[in-house]
Amino acid sequence: MDWARRIELVTVVVAAVVAVAGLWYSNVQAREQRATEYEGQITDRYTAAVENLGDDAIDVRLGGIYALQRIMQDSVRDHPTIVNVLTAYIRSHAPLPEAPRRSAEAEDQKKEQSKPTEPDADVQAALSVLGRRNPIHDAGRTWIDLHRADLRGADLSSADLSSADLRGADLRGATLGSTDLSGADLLMANLRGADLDDADLSSADLRGTDLTGAGLRAADLTGAELSSADLRDADLRGAGLRDAGLRGADLRAADLTGADLSSADLTGADLRGADLRGANLRNCRVSAGQVAAAVLNAYTRLPSEIASDPKVWERAAHPLPAGAR
């Protein structure tokens, strides 16, 4: 091949490389421009949505909440920020009142707090958006902070509230069936009459929590801390309470039929009238006196040193009739 042909071939190759590089650079610029425009659109949408949250009209506020939900789905980067915005919105729109100083105010507040209620539509919408979020995008940078929120009657069924901060929250009558509350902080929360059937409460902190009359059928309370919790009349049929801390808990008349209490700490717990028929208390920290005050049958599995106690044996051999506690 003569020099002229070689020069011509090199020129063609160089031109092709330059053309390809030019196209690549143009595509990069176009992508960057589109990304910039997209980020600008997200920012505009976010700003408009947050402004709507402060509107006086509830339908406008609802629009802002659902707009934030869409942004959370479209922009993973903005997901943690929106979670924080919505939790702050709920806390500010559904706060628990401060304890009144005068007795007359205390009486008025007691009457007000005793009324059946449910969250306003905007608060419920924000709760639903948080419960349906993709927790993978939390990326360990945020968590649900609803401490001291008034969430009476809220519908949080099947929500993901794992590791949520619900300290002192009022969840009376709330629907929390199949909700993930694993590792949640529920210290001194009020869950009186709440529906927690099939909920995951493993490793949750429930110290001092009021669970009177709560439904906890088949709930997972493995390793949960329930010291001094009020569980009177609670429905704990088939609940998993392995390794749970129940020191000083009030379990009077609680239904623990078929519950797994193996290796649980029941030191000082009040078991008077508790239904322990078919329950598993193997390796449990409990006294014969506590167990003798409960409802037992031949299928109640007890620590060997307690099962041989005459009083306990008598109660197991001659259980009370069904429904008698």
CSV table of N, CA and C in Angstrom, one decimal, residues 109-201:
chain,number,residue,atom,x,y,z
A,109,GLN,N,-59.6,17.7,80.2
A,109,GLN,CA,-58.8,16.9,79.3
A,109,GLN,C,-59.1,15.4,79.4
A,110,LYS,N,-59.3,15.0,80.6
A,110,LYS,CA,-59.6,13.5,80.7
A,110,LYS,C,-60.9,13.2,80.0
A,111,LYS,N,-61.9,14.0,80.0
A,111,LYS,CA,-63.1,13.8,79.3
A,111,LYS,C,-62.9,13.8,77.8
A,112,GLU,N,-62.1,14.8,77.3
A,112,GLU,CA,-61.8,14.9,75.9
A,112,GLU,C,-61.0,13.7,75.4
A,113,GLN,N,-60.0,13.2,76.2
A,113,GLN,CA,-59.2,12.1,75.8
A,113,GLN,C,-60.0,10.8,75.8
A,114,SER,N,-61.1,10.7,76.6
A,114,SER,CA,-61.9,9.5,76.7
A,114,SER,C,-62.8,9.3,75.5
A,115,LYS,N,-63.0,10.4,74.7
A,115,LYS,CA,-63.9,10.3,73.6
A,115,LYS,C,-63.3,9.4,72.5
A,116,PRO,N,-64.2,8.6,71.9
A,116,PRO,CA,-63.7,7.8,70.7
A,116,PRO,C,-63.3,8.8,69.6
A,117,THR,N,-62.2,8.5,68.9
A,117,THR,CA,-61.8,9.4,67.9
A,117,THR,C,-61.0,8.6,66.8
A,118,GLU,N,-60.7,9.3,65.7
A,118,GLU,CA,-59.8,8.8,64.7
A,118,GLU,C,-59.1,9.9,64.1
A,119,PRO,N,-57.9,9.7,63.4
A,119,PRO,CA,-57.2,10.8,62.9
A,119,PRO,C,-57.9,11.6,61.8
A,120,ASP,N,-57.6,12.8,61.6
A,120,ASP,CA,-58.1,13.6,60.5
A,120,ASP,C,-57.6,13.0,59.2
A,121,ALA,N,-58.4,13.3,58.1
A,121,ALA,CA,-58.1,12.6,56.8
A,121,ALA,C,-56.6,12.8,56.4
A,122,ASP,N,-56.1,14.0,56.6
A,122,ASP,CA,-54.7,14.3,56.1
A,122,ASP,C,-53.7,13.6,57.0
A,123,VAL,N,-53.9,13.5,58.3
A,123,VAL,CA,-53.0,12.7,59.1
A,123,VAL,C,-53.0,11.2,58.8
A,124,GLN,N,-54.3,10.7,58.5
A,124,GLN,CA,-54.4,9.3,58.1
A,124,GLN,C,-53.7,9.0,56.8
A,125,ALA,N,-53.8,10.0,55.9
A,125,ALA,CA,-53.2,9.8,54.6
A,125,ALA,C,-51.7,9.8,54.7
A,126,ALA,N,-51.1,10.7,55.6
A,126,ALA,CA,-49.7,10.7,55.8
A,126,ALA,C,-49.2,9.4,56.4
A,127,LEU,N,-50.0,8.9,57.3
A,127,LEU,CA,-49.6,7.6,58.0
A,127,LEU,C,-49.7,6.5,56.9
A,128,SER,N,-50.6,6.5,56.0
A,128,SER,CA,-50.7,5.5,55.0
A,128,SER,C,-49.5,5.5,54.0
A,129,VAL,N,-49.2,6.7,53.7
A,129,VAL,CA,-48.0,6.9,52.8
A,129,VAL,C,-46.7,6.4,53.4
A,130,LEU,N,-46.5,6.7,54.7
A,130,LEU,CA,-45.4,6.2,55.4
A,130,LEU,C,-45.4,4.7,55.5
A,131,GLY,N,-46.6,4.1,55.8
A,131,GLY,CA,-46.7,2.7,56.0
A,131,GLY,C,-46.5,1.9,54.7
A,132,ARG,N,-46.7,2.6,53.5
A,132,ARG,CA,-46.6,1.9,52.3
A,132,ARG,C,-45.3,2.2,51.5
A,133,ARG,N,-44.4,3.0,52.2
A,133,ARG,CA,-43.2,3.3,51.5
A,133,ARG,C,-42.3,2.1,51.4
A,134,ASN,N,-41.2,2.2,50.5
A,134,ASN,CA,-40.3,1.1,50.4
A,134,ASN,C,-39.2,1.3,51.4
A,135,PRO,N,-39.1,0.6,52.5
A,135,PRO,CA,-38.2,0.8,53.6
A,135,PRO,C,-36.7,0.6,53.1
A,136,ILE,N,-36.5,0.0,52.0
A,136,ILE,CA,-35.1,-0.2,51.5
A,136,ILE,C,-34.5,1.1,51.3
A,137,HIS,N,-35.3,2.1,50.8
A,137,HIS,CA,-34.8,3.4,50.5
A,137,HIS,C,-34.5,4.3,51.7
A,138,ASP,N,-34.9,3.8,52.9
A,138,ASP,CA,-34.5,4.5,54.1
A,138,ASP,C,-33.0,4.6,54.3
A,139,ALA,N,-32.4,3.5,53.8
A,139,ALA,CA,-30.9,3.4,53.8
A,139,ALA,C,-30.3,3.7,55.1
A,140,GLY,N,-31.0,3.4,56.2
A,140,GLY,CA,-30.4,3.7,57.5
A,140,GLY,C,-30.2,5.1,57.9
A,141,ARG,N,-30.8,6.0,57.0
A,141,ARG,CA,-30.6,7.5,57.3
A,141,ARG,C,-31.8,8.1,57.9
A,142,THR,N,-32.9,7.4,58.1
A,142,THR,CA,-34.1,7.9,58.6
A,142,THR,C,-34.9,6.8,59.3
A,143,TRP,N,-35.8,7.2,60.1
A,143,TRP,CA,-36.7,6.3,60.8
A,143,TRP,C,-38.0,7.0,61.1
A,144,ILE,N,-39.1,6.3,61.4
A,144,ILE,CA,-40.4,6.9,61.6
A,144,ILE,C,-40.4,7.4,63.0
A,145,ASP,N,-40.5,8.7,63.2
A,145,ASP,CA,-40.5,9.3,64.5
A,145,ASP,C,-41.9,9.9,64.8
A,146,LEU,N,-42.7,9.2,65.6
A,146,LEU,CA,-44.0,9.6,65.9
A,146,LEU,C,-44.2,9.6,67.4
A,147,HIS,N,-43.2,9.9,68.1
A,147,HIS,CA,-43.3,9.9,69.6
A,147,HIS,C,-44.3,11.0,70.0
A,148,ARG,N,-45.1,10.6,71.0
A,148,ARG,CA,-46.1,11.5,71.6
A,148,ARG,C,-47.1,12.0,70.6
A,149,ALA,N,-47.4,11.2,69.6
A,149,ALA,CA,-48.4,11.6,68.6
A,149,ALA,C,-49.8,11.0,69.0
A,150,ASP,N,-50.8,11.7,68.7
A,150,ASP,CA,-52.2,11.2,69.0
A,150,ASP,C,-52.7,10.4,67.8
A,151,LEU,N,-52.6,9.1,67.9
A,151,LEU,CA,-52.9,8.2,66.7
A,151,LEU,C,-54.1,7.3,67.1
A,152,ARG,N,-55.0,7.8,68.0
A,152,ARG,CA,-56.1,7.0,68.3
A,152,ARG,C,-57.0,6.6,67.1
A,153,GLY,N,-57.3,5.3,67.0
A,153,GLY,CA,-58.1,4.8,65.9
A,153,GLY,C,-57.5,4.8,64.6
A,154,ALA,N,-56.2,5.1,64.5
A,154,ALA,CA,-55.5,5.1,63.2
A,154,ALA,C,-55.4,3.7,62.5
A,155,ASP,N,-55.5,3.7,61.2
A,155,ASP,CA,-55.4,2.4,60.5
A,155,ASP,C,-53.9,2.3,60.0
A,156,LEU,N,-53.2,1.4,60.6
A,156,LEU,CA,-51.8,1.2,60.3
A,156,LEU,C,-51.6,-0.3,60.0
A,157,SER,N,-52.6,-1.0,59.5
A,157,SER,CA,-52.5,-2.4,59.2
A,157,SER,C,-51.5,-2.7,58.1
A,158,SER,N,-50.7,-3.7,58.3
A,158,SER,CA,-49.6,-4.1,57.4
A,158,SER,C,-48.6,-3.1,57.1
A,159,ALA,N,-48.5,-2.0,57.9
A,159,ALA,CA,-47.5,-1.0,57.7
A,159,ALA,C,-46.1,-1.5,58.2
A,160,ASP,N,-45.1,-0.8,57.6
A,160,ASP,CA,-43.7,-1.1,58.1
A,160,ASP,C,-43.3,0.0,59.0
A,161,LEU,N,-43.3,-0.3,60.3
A,161,LEU,CA,-42.9,0.6,61.4
A,161,LEU,C,-41.8,0.0,62.2
A,162,SER,N,-41.0,-0.8,61.5
A,162,SER,CA,-39.8,-1.4,62.2
A,162,SER,C,-38.9,-0.3,62.7
A,163,SER,N,-38.5,-0.4,64.0
A,163,SER,CA,-37.6,0.5,64.6
A,163,SER,C,-38.2,1.9,64.8
A,164,ALA,N,-39.5,2.0,64.6
A,164,ALA,CA,-40.1,3.3,64.8
A,164,ALA,C,-40.1,3.8,66.2
A,165,ASP,N,-40.1,5.2,66.3
A,165,ASP,CA,-40.1,5.8,67.7
A,165,ASP,C,-41.5,6.2,68.0
A,166,LEU,N,-42.2,5.4,68.8
A,166,LEU,CA,-43.6,5.6,69.2
A,166,LEU,C,-43.7,5.8,70.7
A,167,ARG,N,-42.6,6.3,71.3
A,167,ARG,CA,-42.6,6.5,72.8
A,167,ARG,C,-43.8,7.5,73.2
A,168,GLY,N,-44.6,7.0,74.1
A,168,GLY,CA,-45.7,7.8,74.6
A,168,GLY,C,-46.8,8.1,73.7
A,169,ALA,N,-46.8,7.4,72.5
A,169,ALA,CA,-47.9,7.7,71.5
A,169,ALA,C,-49.2,7.1,72.0
A,170,ASP,N,-50.3,7.7,71.6
A,170,ASP,CA,-51.6,7.2,72.0
A,170,ASP,C,-52.2,6.5,70.8
A,171,LEU,N,-52.2,5.2,70.9
A,171,LEU,CA,-52.6,4.3,69.8
A,171,LEU,C,-53.9,3.5,70.3
A,172,ARG,N,-54.6,4.1,71.1
A,172,ARG,CA,-55.8,3.4,71.6
A,172,ARG,C,-56.8,3.1,70.4
A,173,GLY,N,-57.2,1.8,70.3
A,173,GLY,CA,-58.1,1.4,69.3
A,173,GLY,C,-57.6,1.4,67.9
A,174,ALA,N,-56.3,1.6,67.8
A,174,ALA,CA,-55.6,1.6,66.4
A,174,ALA,C,-55.6,0.2,65.8
A,175,THR,N,-55.6,0.2,64.5
A,175,THR,CA,-55.6,-1.1,63.8
A,175,THR,C,-54.1,-1.3,63.3
A,176,LEU,N,-53.5,-2.3,63.9
A,176,LEU,CA,-52.1,-2.6,63.6
A,176,LEU,C,-51.9,-4.1,63.3
A,177,GLY,N,-52.9,-4.7,62.7
A,177,GLY,CA,-52.8,-6.1,62.4
A,177,GLY,C,-51.8,-6.3,61.3
A,178,SER,N,-50.9,-7.3,61.5
A,178,SER,CA,-49.8,-7.7,60.6
A,178,SER,C,-48.8,-6.6,60.3
A,179,THR,N,-48.8,-5.6,61.2
A,179,THR,CA,-47.8,-4.5,61.1
A,179,THR,C,-46.5,-4.9,61.6
A,180,ASP,N,-45.4,-4.4,61.0
A,180,ASP,CA,-44.1,-4.7,61.4
A,180,ASP,C,-43.6,-3.7,62.4
A,181,LEU,N,-43.6,-4.1,63.6
A,181,LEU,CA,-43.1,-3.2,64.7
A,181,LEU,C,-41.9,-3.7,65.4
A,182,SER,N,-41.2,-4.6,64.7
A,182,SER,CA,-40.0,-5.2,65.2
A,182,SER,C,-39.0,-4.1,65.6
A,183,GLY,N,-38.5,-4.2,66.8
A,183,GLY,CA,-37.5,-3.2,67.3
A,183,GLY,C,-38.0,-1.8,67.6
A,184,ALA,N,-39.3,-1.7,67.5
A,184,ALA,CA,-39.9,-0.4,67.7
A,184,ALA,C,-39.8,0.0,69.2
A,185,ASP,N,-39.8,1.4,69.4
A,185,ASP,CA,-39.7,1.9,70.8
A,185,ASP,C,-41.1,2.3,71.2
A,186,LEU,N,-41.8,1.5,72.0
A,186,LEU,CA,-43.2,1.8,72.4
A,186,LEU,C,-43.2,2.1,73.9
A,187,LEU,N,-42.2,2.6,74.4
A,187,LEU,CA,-42.1,2.9,75.9
A,187,LEU,C,-43.2,3.8,76.3
A,188,MET,N,-44.0,3.3,77.3
A,188,MET,CA,-45.1,4.1,77.9
A,188,MET,C,-46.2,4.5,76.8
A,189,ALA,N,-46.3,3.8,75.8
A,189,ALA,CA,-47.3,4.0,74.8
A,189,ALA,C,-48.7,3.5,75.3
A,190,ASN,N,-49.7,4.0,74.7
A,190,ASN,CA,-51.1,3.6,75.1
A,190,ASN,C,-51.7,2.8,73.9
A,191,LEU,N,-51.7,1.5,74.1
A,191,LEU,CA,-52.3,0.6,73.0
A,191,LEU,C,-53.5,-0.1,73.5
A,192,ARG,N,-54.2,0.5,74.4
A,192,ARG,CA,-55.4,-0.1,75.0
A,192,ARG,C,-56.5,-0.3,73.9
A,193,GLY,N,-56.9,-1.6,73.8
A,193,GLY,CA,-57.9,-2.0,72.8
A,193,GLY,C,-57.4,-2.0,71.4
A,194,ALA,N,-56.1,-1.9,71.1
A,194,ALA,CA,-55.6,-1.9,69.8
A,194,ALA,C,-55.6,-3.3,69.2
A,195,ASP,N,-55.7,-3.4,67.9
A,195,ASP,CA,-55.7,-4.6,67.1
A,195,ASP,C,-54.2,-4.9,66.7
A,196,LEU,N,-53.6,-5.8,67.3
A,196,LEU,CA,-52.2,-6.2,67.0
A,196,LEU,C,-52.1,-7.6,66.6
A,197,ASP,N,-53.2,-8.2,66.1
A,197,ASP,CA,-53.1,-9.6,65.7
A,197,ASP,C,-52.1,-9.8,64.5
A,198,ASP,N,-51.3,-10.8,64.7
A,198,ASP,CA,-50.3,-11.2,63.7
A,198,ASP,C,-49.2,-10.1,63.5
A,199,ALA,N,-49.1,-9.1,64.4
A,199,ALA,CA,-48.1,-8.1,64.3
A,199,ALA,C,-46.8,-8.6,64.7
A,200,ASP,N,-45.7,-8.1,64.2
A,200,ASP,CA,-44.3,-8.4,64.5
A,200,ASP,C,-43.8,-7.4,65.5
A,201,LEU,N,-43.8,-7.8,66.8
A,201,LEU,CA,-43.3,-7.0,67.9
A,201,LEU,C,-42.0,-7.5,68.5
